[in-house]
PDB file of C-alpha atoms in Angstrom:
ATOM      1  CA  UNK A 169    -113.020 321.642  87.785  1.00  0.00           C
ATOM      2  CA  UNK A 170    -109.428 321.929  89.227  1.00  0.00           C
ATOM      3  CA  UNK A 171    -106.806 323.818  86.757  1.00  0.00           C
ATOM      4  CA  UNK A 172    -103.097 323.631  88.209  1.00  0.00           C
ATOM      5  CA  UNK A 173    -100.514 325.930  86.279  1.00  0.00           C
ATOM      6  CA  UNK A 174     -97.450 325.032  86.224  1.00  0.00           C
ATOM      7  CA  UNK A 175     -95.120 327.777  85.821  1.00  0.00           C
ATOM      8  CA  UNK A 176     -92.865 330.297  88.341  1.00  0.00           C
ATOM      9  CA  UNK A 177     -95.559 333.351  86.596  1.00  0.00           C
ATOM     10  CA  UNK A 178     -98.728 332.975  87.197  1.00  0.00           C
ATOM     11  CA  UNK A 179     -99.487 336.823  86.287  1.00  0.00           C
ATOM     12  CA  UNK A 180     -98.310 336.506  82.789  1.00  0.00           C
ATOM     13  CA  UNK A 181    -100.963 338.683  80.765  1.00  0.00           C
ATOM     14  CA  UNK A 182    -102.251 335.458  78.890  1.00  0.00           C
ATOM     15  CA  UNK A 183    -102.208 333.312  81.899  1.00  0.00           C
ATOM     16  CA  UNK A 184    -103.560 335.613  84.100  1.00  0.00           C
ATOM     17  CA  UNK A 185    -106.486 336.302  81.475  1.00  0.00           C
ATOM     18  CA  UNK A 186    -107.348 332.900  81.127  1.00  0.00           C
ATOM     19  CA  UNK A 187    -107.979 332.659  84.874  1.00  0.00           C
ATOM     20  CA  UNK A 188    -109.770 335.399  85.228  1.00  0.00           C
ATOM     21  CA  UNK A 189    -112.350 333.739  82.955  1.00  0.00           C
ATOM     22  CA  UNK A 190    -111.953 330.596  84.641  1.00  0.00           C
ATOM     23  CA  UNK A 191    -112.552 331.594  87.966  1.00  0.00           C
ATOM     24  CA  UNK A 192    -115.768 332.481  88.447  1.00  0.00           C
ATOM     25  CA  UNK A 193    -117.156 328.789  88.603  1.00  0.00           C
ATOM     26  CA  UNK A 194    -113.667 326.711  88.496  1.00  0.00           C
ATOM     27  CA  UNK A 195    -110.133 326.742  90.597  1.00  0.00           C
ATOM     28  CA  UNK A 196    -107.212 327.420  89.513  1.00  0.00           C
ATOM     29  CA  UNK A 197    -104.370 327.272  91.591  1.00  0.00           C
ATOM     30  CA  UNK A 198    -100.452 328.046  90.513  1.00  0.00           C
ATOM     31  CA  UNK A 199     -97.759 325.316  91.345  1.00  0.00           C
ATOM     32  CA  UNK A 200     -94.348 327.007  91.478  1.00  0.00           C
ATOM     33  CA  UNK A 201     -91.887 324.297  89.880  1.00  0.00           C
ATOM     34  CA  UNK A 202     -89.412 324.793  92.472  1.00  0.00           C
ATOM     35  CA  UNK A 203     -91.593 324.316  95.622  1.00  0.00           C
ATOM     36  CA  UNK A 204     -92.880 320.773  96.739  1.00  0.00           C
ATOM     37  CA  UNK A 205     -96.154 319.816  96.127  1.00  0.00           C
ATOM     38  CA  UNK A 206     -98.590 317.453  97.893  1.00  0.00           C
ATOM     39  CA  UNK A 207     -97.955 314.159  95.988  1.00  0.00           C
ATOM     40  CA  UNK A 208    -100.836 312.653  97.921  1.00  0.00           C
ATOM     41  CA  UNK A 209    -103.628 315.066  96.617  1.00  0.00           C
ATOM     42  CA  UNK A 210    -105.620 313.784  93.754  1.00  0.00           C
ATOM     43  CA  UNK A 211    -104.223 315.975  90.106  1.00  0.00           C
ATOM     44  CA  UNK A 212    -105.987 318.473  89.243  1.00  0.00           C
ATOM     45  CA  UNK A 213    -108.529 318.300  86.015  1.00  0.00           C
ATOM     46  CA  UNK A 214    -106.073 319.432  83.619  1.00  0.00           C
ATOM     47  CA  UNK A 215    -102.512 321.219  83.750  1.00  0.00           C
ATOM     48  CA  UNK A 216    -100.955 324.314  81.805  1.00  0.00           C
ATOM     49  CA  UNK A 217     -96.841 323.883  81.257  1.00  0.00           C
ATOM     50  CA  UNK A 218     -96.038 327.397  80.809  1.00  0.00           C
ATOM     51  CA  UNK A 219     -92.327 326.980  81.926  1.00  0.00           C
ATOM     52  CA  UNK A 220     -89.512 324.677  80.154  1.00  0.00           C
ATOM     53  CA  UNK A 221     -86.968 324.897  83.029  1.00  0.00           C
ATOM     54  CA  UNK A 222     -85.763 321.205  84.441  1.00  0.00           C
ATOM     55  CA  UNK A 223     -87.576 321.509  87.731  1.00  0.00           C
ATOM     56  CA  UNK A 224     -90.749 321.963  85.732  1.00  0.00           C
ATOM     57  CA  UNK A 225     -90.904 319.606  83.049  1.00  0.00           C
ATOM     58  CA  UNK A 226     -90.285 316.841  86.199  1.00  0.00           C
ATOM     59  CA  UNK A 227     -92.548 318.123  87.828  1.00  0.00           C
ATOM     60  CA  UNK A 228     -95.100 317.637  84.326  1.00  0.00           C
ATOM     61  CA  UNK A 229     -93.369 314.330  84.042  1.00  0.00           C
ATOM     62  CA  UNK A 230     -94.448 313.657  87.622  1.00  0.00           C
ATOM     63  CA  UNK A 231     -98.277 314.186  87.363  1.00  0.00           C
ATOM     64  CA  UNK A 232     -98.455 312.672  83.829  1.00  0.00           C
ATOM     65  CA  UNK A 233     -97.488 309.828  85.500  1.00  0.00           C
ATOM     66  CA  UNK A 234    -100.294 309.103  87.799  1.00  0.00           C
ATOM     67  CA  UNK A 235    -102.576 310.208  85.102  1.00  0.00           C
ATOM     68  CA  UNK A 236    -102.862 313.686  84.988  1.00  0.00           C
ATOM     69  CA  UNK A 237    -103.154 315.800  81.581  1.00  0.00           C
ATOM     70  CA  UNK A 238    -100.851 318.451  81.001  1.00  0.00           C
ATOM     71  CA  UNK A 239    -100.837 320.630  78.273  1.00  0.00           C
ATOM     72  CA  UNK A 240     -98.644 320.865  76.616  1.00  0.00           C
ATOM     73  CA  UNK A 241     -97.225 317.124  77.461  1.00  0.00           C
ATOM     74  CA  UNK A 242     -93.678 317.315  78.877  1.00  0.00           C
ATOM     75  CA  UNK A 243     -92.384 315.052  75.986  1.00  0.00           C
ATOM     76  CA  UNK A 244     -93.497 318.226  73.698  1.00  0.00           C
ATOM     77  CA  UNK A 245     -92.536 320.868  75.366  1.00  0.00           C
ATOM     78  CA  UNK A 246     -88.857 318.939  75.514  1.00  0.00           C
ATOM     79  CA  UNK A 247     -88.471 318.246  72.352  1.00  0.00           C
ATOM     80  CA  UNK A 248     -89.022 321.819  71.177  1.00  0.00           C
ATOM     81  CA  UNK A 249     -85.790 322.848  73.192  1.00  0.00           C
ATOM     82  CA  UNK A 250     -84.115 320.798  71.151  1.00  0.00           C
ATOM     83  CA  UNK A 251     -83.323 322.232  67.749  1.00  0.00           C
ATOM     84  CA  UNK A 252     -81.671 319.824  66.255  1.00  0.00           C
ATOM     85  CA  UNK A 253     -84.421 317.324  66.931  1.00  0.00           C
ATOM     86  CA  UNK A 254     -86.666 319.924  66.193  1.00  0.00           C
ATOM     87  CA  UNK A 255     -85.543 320.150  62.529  1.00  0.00           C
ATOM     88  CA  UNK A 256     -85.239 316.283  62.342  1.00  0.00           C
ATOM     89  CA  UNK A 257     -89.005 315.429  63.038  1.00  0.00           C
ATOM     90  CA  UNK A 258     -90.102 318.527  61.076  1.00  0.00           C
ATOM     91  CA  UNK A 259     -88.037 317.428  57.883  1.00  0.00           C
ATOM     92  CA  UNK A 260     -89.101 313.963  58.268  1.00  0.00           C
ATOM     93  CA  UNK A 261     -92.575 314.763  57.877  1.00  0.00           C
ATOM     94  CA  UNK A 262     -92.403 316.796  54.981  1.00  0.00           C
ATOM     95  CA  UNK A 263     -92.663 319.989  56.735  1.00  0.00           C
ATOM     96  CA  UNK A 264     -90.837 323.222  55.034  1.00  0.00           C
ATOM     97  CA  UNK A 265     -88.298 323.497  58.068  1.00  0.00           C
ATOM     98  CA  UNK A 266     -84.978 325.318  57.369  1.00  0.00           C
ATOM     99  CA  UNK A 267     -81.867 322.507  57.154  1.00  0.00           C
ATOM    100  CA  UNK A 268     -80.464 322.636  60.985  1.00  0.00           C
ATOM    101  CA  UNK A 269     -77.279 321.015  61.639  1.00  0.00           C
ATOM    102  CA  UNK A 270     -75.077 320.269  64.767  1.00  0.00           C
ATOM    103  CA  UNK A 271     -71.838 321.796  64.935  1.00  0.00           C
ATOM    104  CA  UNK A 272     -70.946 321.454  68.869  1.00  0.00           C
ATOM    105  CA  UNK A 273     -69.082 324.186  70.081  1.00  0.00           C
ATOM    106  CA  UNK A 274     -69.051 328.205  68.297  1.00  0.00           C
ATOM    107  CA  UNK A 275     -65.752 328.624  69.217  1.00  0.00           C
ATOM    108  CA  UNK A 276     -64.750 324.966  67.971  1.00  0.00           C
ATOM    109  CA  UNK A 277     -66.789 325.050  64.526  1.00  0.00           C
ATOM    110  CA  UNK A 278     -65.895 328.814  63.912  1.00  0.00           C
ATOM    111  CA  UNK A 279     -61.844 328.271  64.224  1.00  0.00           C
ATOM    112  CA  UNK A 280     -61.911 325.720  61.046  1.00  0.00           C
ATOM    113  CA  UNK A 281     -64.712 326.998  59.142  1.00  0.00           C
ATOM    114  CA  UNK A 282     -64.960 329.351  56.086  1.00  0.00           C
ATOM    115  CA  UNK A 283     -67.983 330.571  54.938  1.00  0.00           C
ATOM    116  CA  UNK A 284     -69.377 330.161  51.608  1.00  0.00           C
ATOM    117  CA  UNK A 285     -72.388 332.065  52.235  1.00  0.00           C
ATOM    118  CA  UNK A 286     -73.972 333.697  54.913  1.00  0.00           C
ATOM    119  CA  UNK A 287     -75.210 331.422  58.028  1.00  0.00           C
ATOM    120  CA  UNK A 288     -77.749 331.743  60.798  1.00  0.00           C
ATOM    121  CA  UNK A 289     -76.220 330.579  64.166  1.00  0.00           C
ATOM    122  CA  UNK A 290     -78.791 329.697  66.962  1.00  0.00           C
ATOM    123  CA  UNK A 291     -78.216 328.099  70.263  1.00  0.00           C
ATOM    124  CA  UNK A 292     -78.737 324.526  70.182  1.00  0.00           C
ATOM    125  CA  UNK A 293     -81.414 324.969  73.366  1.00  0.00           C
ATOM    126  CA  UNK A 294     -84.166 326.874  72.858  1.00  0.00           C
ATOM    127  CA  UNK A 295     -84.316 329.086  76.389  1.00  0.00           C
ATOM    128  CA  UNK A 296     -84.812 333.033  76.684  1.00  0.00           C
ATOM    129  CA  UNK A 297     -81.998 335.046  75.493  1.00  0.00           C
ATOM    130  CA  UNK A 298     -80.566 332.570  73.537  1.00  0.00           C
ATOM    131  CA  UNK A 299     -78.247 332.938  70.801  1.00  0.00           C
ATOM    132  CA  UNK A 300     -80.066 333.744  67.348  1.00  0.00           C
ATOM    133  CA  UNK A 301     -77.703 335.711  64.989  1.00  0.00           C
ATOM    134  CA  UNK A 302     -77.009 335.893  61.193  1.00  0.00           C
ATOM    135  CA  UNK A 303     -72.995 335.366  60.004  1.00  0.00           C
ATOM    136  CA  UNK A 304     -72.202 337.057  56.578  1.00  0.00           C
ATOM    137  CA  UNK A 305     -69.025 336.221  56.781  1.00  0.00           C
ATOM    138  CA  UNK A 306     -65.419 334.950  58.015  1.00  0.00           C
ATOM    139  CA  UNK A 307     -65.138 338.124  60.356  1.00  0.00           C
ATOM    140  CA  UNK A 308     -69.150 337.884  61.348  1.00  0.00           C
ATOM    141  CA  UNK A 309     -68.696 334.489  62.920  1.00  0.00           C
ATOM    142  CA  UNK A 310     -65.007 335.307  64.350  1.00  0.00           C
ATOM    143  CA  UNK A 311     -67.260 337.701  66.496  1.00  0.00           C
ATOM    144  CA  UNK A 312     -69.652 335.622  67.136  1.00  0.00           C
ATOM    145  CA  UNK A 313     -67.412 333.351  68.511  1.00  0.00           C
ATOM    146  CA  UNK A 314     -65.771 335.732  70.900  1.00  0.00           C
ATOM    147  CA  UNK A 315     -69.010 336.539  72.472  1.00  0.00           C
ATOM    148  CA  UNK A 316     -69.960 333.262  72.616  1.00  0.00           C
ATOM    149  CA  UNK A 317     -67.084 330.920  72.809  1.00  0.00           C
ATOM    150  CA  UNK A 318     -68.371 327.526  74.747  1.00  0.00           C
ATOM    151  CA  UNK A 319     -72.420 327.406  73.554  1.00  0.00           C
ATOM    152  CA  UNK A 320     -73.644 324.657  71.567  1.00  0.00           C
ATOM    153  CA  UNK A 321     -74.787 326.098  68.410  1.00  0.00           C
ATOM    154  CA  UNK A 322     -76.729 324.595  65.178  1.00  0.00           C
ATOM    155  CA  UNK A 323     -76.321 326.091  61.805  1.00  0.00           C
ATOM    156  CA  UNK A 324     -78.998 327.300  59.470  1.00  0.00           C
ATOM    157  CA  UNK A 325     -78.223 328.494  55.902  1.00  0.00           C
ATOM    158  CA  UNK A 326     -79.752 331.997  55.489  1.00  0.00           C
ATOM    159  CA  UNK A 327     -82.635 331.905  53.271  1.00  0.00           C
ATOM    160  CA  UNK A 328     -83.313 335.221  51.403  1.00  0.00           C
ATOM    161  CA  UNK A 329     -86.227 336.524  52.908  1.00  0.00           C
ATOM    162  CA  UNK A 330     -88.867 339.941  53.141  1.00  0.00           C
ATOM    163  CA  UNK A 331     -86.943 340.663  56.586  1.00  0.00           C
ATOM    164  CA  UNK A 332     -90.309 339.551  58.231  1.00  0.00           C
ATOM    165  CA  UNK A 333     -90.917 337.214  60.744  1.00  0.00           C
ATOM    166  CA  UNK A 334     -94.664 335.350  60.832  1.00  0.00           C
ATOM    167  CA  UNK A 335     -95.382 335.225  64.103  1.00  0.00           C
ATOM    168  CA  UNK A 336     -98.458 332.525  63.532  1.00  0.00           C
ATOM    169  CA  UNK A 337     -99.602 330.883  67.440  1.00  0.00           C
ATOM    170  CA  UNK A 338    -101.813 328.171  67.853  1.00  0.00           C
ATOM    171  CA  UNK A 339    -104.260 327.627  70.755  1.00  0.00           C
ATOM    172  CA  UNK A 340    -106.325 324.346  69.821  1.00  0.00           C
ATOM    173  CA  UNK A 341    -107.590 324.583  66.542  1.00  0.00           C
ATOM    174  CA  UNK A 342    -107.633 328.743  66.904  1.00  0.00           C
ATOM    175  CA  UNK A 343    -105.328 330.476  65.175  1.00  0.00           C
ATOM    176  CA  UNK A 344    -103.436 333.899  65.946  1.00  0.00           C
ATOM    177  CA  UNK A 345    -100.965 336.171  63.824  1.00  0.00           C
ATOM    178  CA  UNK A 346     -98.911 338.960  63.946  1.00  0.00           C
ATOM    179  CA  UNK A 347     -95.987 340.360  61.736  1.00  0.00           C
ATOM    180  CA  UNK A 348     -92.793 341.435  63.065  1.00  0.00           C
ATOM    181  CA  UNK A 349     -89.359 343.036  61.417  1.00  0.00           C
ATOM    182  CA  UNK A 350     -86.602 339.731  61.546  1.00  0.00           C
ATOM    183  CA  UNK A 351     -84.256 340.074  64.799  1.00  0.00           C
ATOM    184  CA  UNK A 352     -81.790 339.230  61.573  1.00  0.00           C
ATOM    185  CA  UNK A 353     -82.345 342.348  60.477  1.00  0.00           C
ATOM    186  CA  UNK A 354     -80.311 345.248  60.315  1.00  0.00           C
ATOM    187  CA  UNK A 355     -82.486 347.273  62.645  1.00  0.00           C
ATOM    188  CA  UNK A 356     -83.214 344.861  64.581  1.00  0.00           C
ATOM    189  CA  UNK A 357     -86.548 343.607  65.726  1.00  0.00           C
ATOM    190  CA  UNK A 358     -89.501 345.755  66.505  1.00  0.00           C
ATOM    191  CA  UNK A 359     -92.621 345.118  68.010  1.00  0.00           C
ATOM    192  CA  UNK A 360     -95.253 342.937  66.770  1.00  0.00           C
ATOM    193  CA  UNK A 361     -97.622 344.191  64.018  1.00  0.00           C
ATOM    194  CA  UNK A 362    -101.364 343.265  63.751  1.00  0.00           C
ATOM    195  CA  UNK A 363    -102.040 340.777  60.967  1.00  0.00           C
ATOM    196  CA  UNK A 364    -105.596 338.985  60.348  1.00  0.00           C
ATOM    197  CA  UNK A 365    -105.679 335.423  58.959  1.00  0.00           C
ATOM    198  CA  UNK A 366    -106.657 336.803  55.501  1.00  0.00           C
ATOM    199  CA  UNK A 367    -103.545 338.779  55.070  1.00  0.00           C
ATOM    200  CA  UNK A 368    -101.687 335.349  55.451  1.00  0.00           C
ATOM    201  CA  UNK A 369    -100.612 332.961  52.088  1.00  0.00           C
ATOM    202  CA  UNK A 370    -102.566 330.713  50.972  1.00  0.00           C
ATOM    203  CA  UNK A 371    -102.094 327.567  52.871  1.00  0.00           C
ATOM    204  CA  UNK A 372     -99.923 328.637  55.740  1.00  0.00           C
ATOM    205  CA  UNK A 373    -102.782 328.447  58.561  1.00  0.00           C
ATOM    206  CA  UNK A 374    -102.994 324.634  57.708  1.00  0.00           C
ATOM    207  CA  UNK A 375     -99.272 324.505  57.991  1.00  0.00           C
ATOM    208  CA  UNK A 376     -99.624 325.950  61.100  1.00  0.00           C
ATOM    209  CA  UNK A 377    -102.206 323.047  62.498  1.00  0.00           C
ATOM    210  CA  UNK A 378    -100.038 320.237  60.659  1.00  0.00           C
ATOM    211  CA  UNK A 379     -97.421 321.722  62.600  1.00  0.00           C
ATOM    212  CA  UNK A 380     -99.243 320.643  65.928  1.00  0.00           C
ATOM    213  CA  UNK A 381     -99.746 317.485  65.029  1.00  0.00           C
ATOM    214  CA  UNK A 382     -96.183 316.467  63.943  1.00  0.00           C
ATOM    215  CA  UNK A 383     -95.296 317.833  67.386  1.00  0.00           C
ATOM    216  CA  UNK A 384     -98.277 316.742  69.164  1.00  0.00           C
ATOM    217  CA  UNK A 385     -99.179 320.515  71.055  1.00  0.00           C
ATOM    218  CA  UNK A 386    -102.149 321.955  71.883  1.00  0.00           C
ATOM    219  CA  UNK A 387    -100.435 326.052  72.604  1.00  0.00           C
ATOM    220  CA  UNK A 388     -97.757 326.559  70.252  1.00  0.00           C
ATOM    221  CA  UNK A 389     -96.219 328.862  68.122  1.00  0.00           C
ATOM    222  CA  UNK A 390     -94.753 328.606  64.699  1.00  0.00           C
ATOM    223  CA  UNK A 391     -92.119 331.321  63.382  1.00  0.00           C
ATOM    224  CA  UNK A 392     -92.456 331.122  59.136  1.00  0.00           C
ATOM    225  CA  UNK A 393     -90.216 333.417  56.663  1.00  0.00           C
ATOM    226  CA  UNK A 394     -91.743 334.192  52.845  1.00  0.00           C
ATOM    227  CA  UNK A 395     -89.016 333.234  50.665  1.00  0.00           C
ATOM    228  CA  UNK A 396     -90.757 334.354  47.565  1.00  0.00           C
ATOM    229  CA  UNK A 397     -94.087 333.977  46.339  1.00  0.00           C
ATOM    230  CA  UNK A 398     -95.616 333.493  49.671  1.00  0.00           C
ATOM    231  CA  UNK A 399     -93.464 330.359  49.847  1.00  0.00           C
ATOM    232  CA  UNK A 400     -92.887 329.380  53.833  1.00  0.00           C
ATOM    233  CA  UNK A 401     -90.037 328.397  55.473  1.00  0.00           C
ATOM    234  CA  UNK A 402     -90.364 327.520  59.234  1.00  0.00           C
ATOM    235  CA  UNK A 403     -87.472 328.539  60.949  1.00  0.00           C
ATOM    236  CA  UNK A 404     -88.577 327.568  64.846  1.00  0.00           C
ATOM    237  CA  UNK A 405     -91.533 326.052  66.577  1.00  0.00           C
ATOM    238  CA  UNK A 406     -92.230 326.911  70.416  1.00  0.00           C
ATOM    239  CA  UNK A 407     -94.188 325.496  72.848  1.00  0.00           C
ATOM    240  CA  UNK A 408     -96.647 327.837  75.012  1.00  0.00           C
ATOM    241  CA  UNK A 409     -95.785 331.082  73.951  1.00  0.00           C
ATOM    242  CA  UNK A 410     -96.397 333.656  75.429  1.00  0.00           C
ATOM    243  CA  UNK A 411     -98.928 335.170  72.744  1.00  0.00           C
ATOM    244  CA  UNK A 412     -99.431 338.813  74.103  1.00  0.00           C
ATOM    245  CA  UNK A 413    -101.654 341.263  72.579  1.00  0.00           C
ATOM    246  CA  UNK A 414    -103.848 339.267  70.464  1.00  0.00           C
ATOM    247  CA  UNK A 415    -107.964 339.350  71.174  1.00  0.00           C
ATOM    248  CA  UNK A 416    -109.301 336.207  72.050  1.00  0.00           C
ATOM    249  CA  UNK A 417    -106.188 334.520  72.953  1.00  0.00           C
ATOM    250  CA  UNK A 418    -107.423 334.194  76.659  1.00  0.00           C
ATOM    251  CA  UNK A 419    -110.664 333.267  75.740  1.00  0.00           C
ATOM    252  CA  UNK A 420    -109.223 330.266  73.481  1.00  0.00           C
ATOM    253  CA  UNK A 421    -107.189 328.627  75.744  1.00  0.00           C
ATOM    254  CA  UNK A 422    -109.776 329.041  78.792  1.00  0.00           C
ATOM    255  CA  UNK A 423    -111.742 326.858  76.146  1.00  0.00           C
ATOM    256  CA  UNK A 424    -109.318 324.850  75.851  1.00  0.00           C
ATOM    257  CA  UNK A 425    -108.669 323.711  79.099  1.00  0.00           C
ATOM    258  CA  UNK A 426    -111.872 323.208  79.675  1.00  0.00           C
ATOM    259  CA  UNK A 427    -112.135 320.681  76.684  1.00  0.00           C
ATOM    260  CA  UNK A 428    -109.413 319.415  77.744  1.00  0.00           C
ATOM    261  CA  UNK A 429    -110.037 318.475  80.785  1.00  0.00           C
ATOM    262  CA  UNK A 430    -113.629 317.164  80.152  1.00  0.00           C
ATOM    263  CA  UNK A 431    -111.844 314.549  78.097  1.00  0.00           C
ATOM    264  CA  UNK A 432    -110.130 313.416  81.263  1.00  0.00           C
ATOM    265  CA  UNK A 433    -113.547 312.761  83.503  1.00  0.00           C
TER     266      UNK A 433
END
């Protein structure tokens, strides 16, 4: 079979993993989104979007149209940039998503609002180094606005929390976890912490799965918070993570694609 990757990083650890188990009896051969293809070779079996810049999700757009499968689907991967639609089709199917809203501009919003209570501010785009800050007050968001005067922002209200994030990926029906201190935090973030599927509450790998079918992906991760009582909140959704350092991550999603593209013969 013929696996095309689709992304600028073809060495990523879990990438790179996955074809090294591939290879032995399959191809697998890296598409950069920013060079050309051959539009008159055949698609390959199956495709792995591990990039959400524009060049590659038209490129995904591209091969799905003359019938290629690409996981995750362009559509998907799209939509999870998108936090405000994010929090729309999670809320509409019942899912425990934190209440996102809209506000346009930081600057904009920050200059005629006072706050109540304390806020979480996040870029309305989803993209690496994006902004994902907590606001306690007047002064918080003042600076937050000065740093960031022109981005797009949604608003979250902060939900008291252990000061944990759930990091909980998904790679078909497999599931991964790991623990990690909340980049809200006052310390900051650290690194991620081993945590086994037992250690989770009750019910949150099925939220985790339900997740991925509301937003139709196949690789996906799923941040939660415990707001009490092993109660979860989801607070962001991504598509293809990167999910480093967690056993049989590779070996999942060579799986995968192999399913996957069976399906397609």
């Amino acid at each position: 079979m013929r696996v095309g990757l689709i992304t600028p990083d073809p060495g990523h650890p879990l990438l790179a993993a996955a074809t090294a188990l591939l290879t032995p009896e399959h191809t697998v051969e890296a598409l950069d989104p920013l060079t050309p293809g051959d539009t008159t070779l055949p698609p390959a079996d199956v495709y792995l979007l591990k990039s959400r810049t524009p060049h590659a999700l038209e490129l995904a757009r591209s091969l799905e149209g003359r019938g290629a499968v690409v996981l995750n689907s362009a559509a998907a991967t799209a939509l999870c940039q998108d936090r405000t639609e994010m929090a729309e089709l999670a809320l509409r199917a019942g899912l425990p998503f934190a209440a996102t809203r809209m506000v346009g501009s930081l600057a904009a919003w920050a200059s005629g609002t006072r706050l109540r209570a304390p806020v979480v501010v996040k870029s309305l785009r989803s993209r690496r180094g994006d902004l994902v800050a907590r606001a306690d007050d007047d002064a918080g968001l003042r600076e937050l606005a000065r740093a960031w005067p022109r981005e797009p922002v949604v608003v979250q209200e902060y939900a008291a929390n252990s000061g944990w994030d759930h990091k909980l990926w998904a790679v078909g029906d497999q599931i991964f976890a790991a623990r990690r201190r909340s980049e809200l935090s006052p310390g900051g973030r650290g690194p991620n912490l081993p945590l086994s599927l037992a250690e989770l509450p009750a019910g949150w790998a099925g939220l985790v799965h339900e997740v991925g079918a509301v937003f139709a992906l196949d690789v996906y991760g799923v941040d939660i918070i415990d707001t009490g009582g092993g109660t979860p909140l989801i607070v962001d959704v991504n598509a293809f993570p990167g999910i480093r350092g967690q056993s049989g991550a590779p070996e999942a999603l060579a799986a995968l694609t192999l399913r996957r593209a069976a399906e397609r013969v």
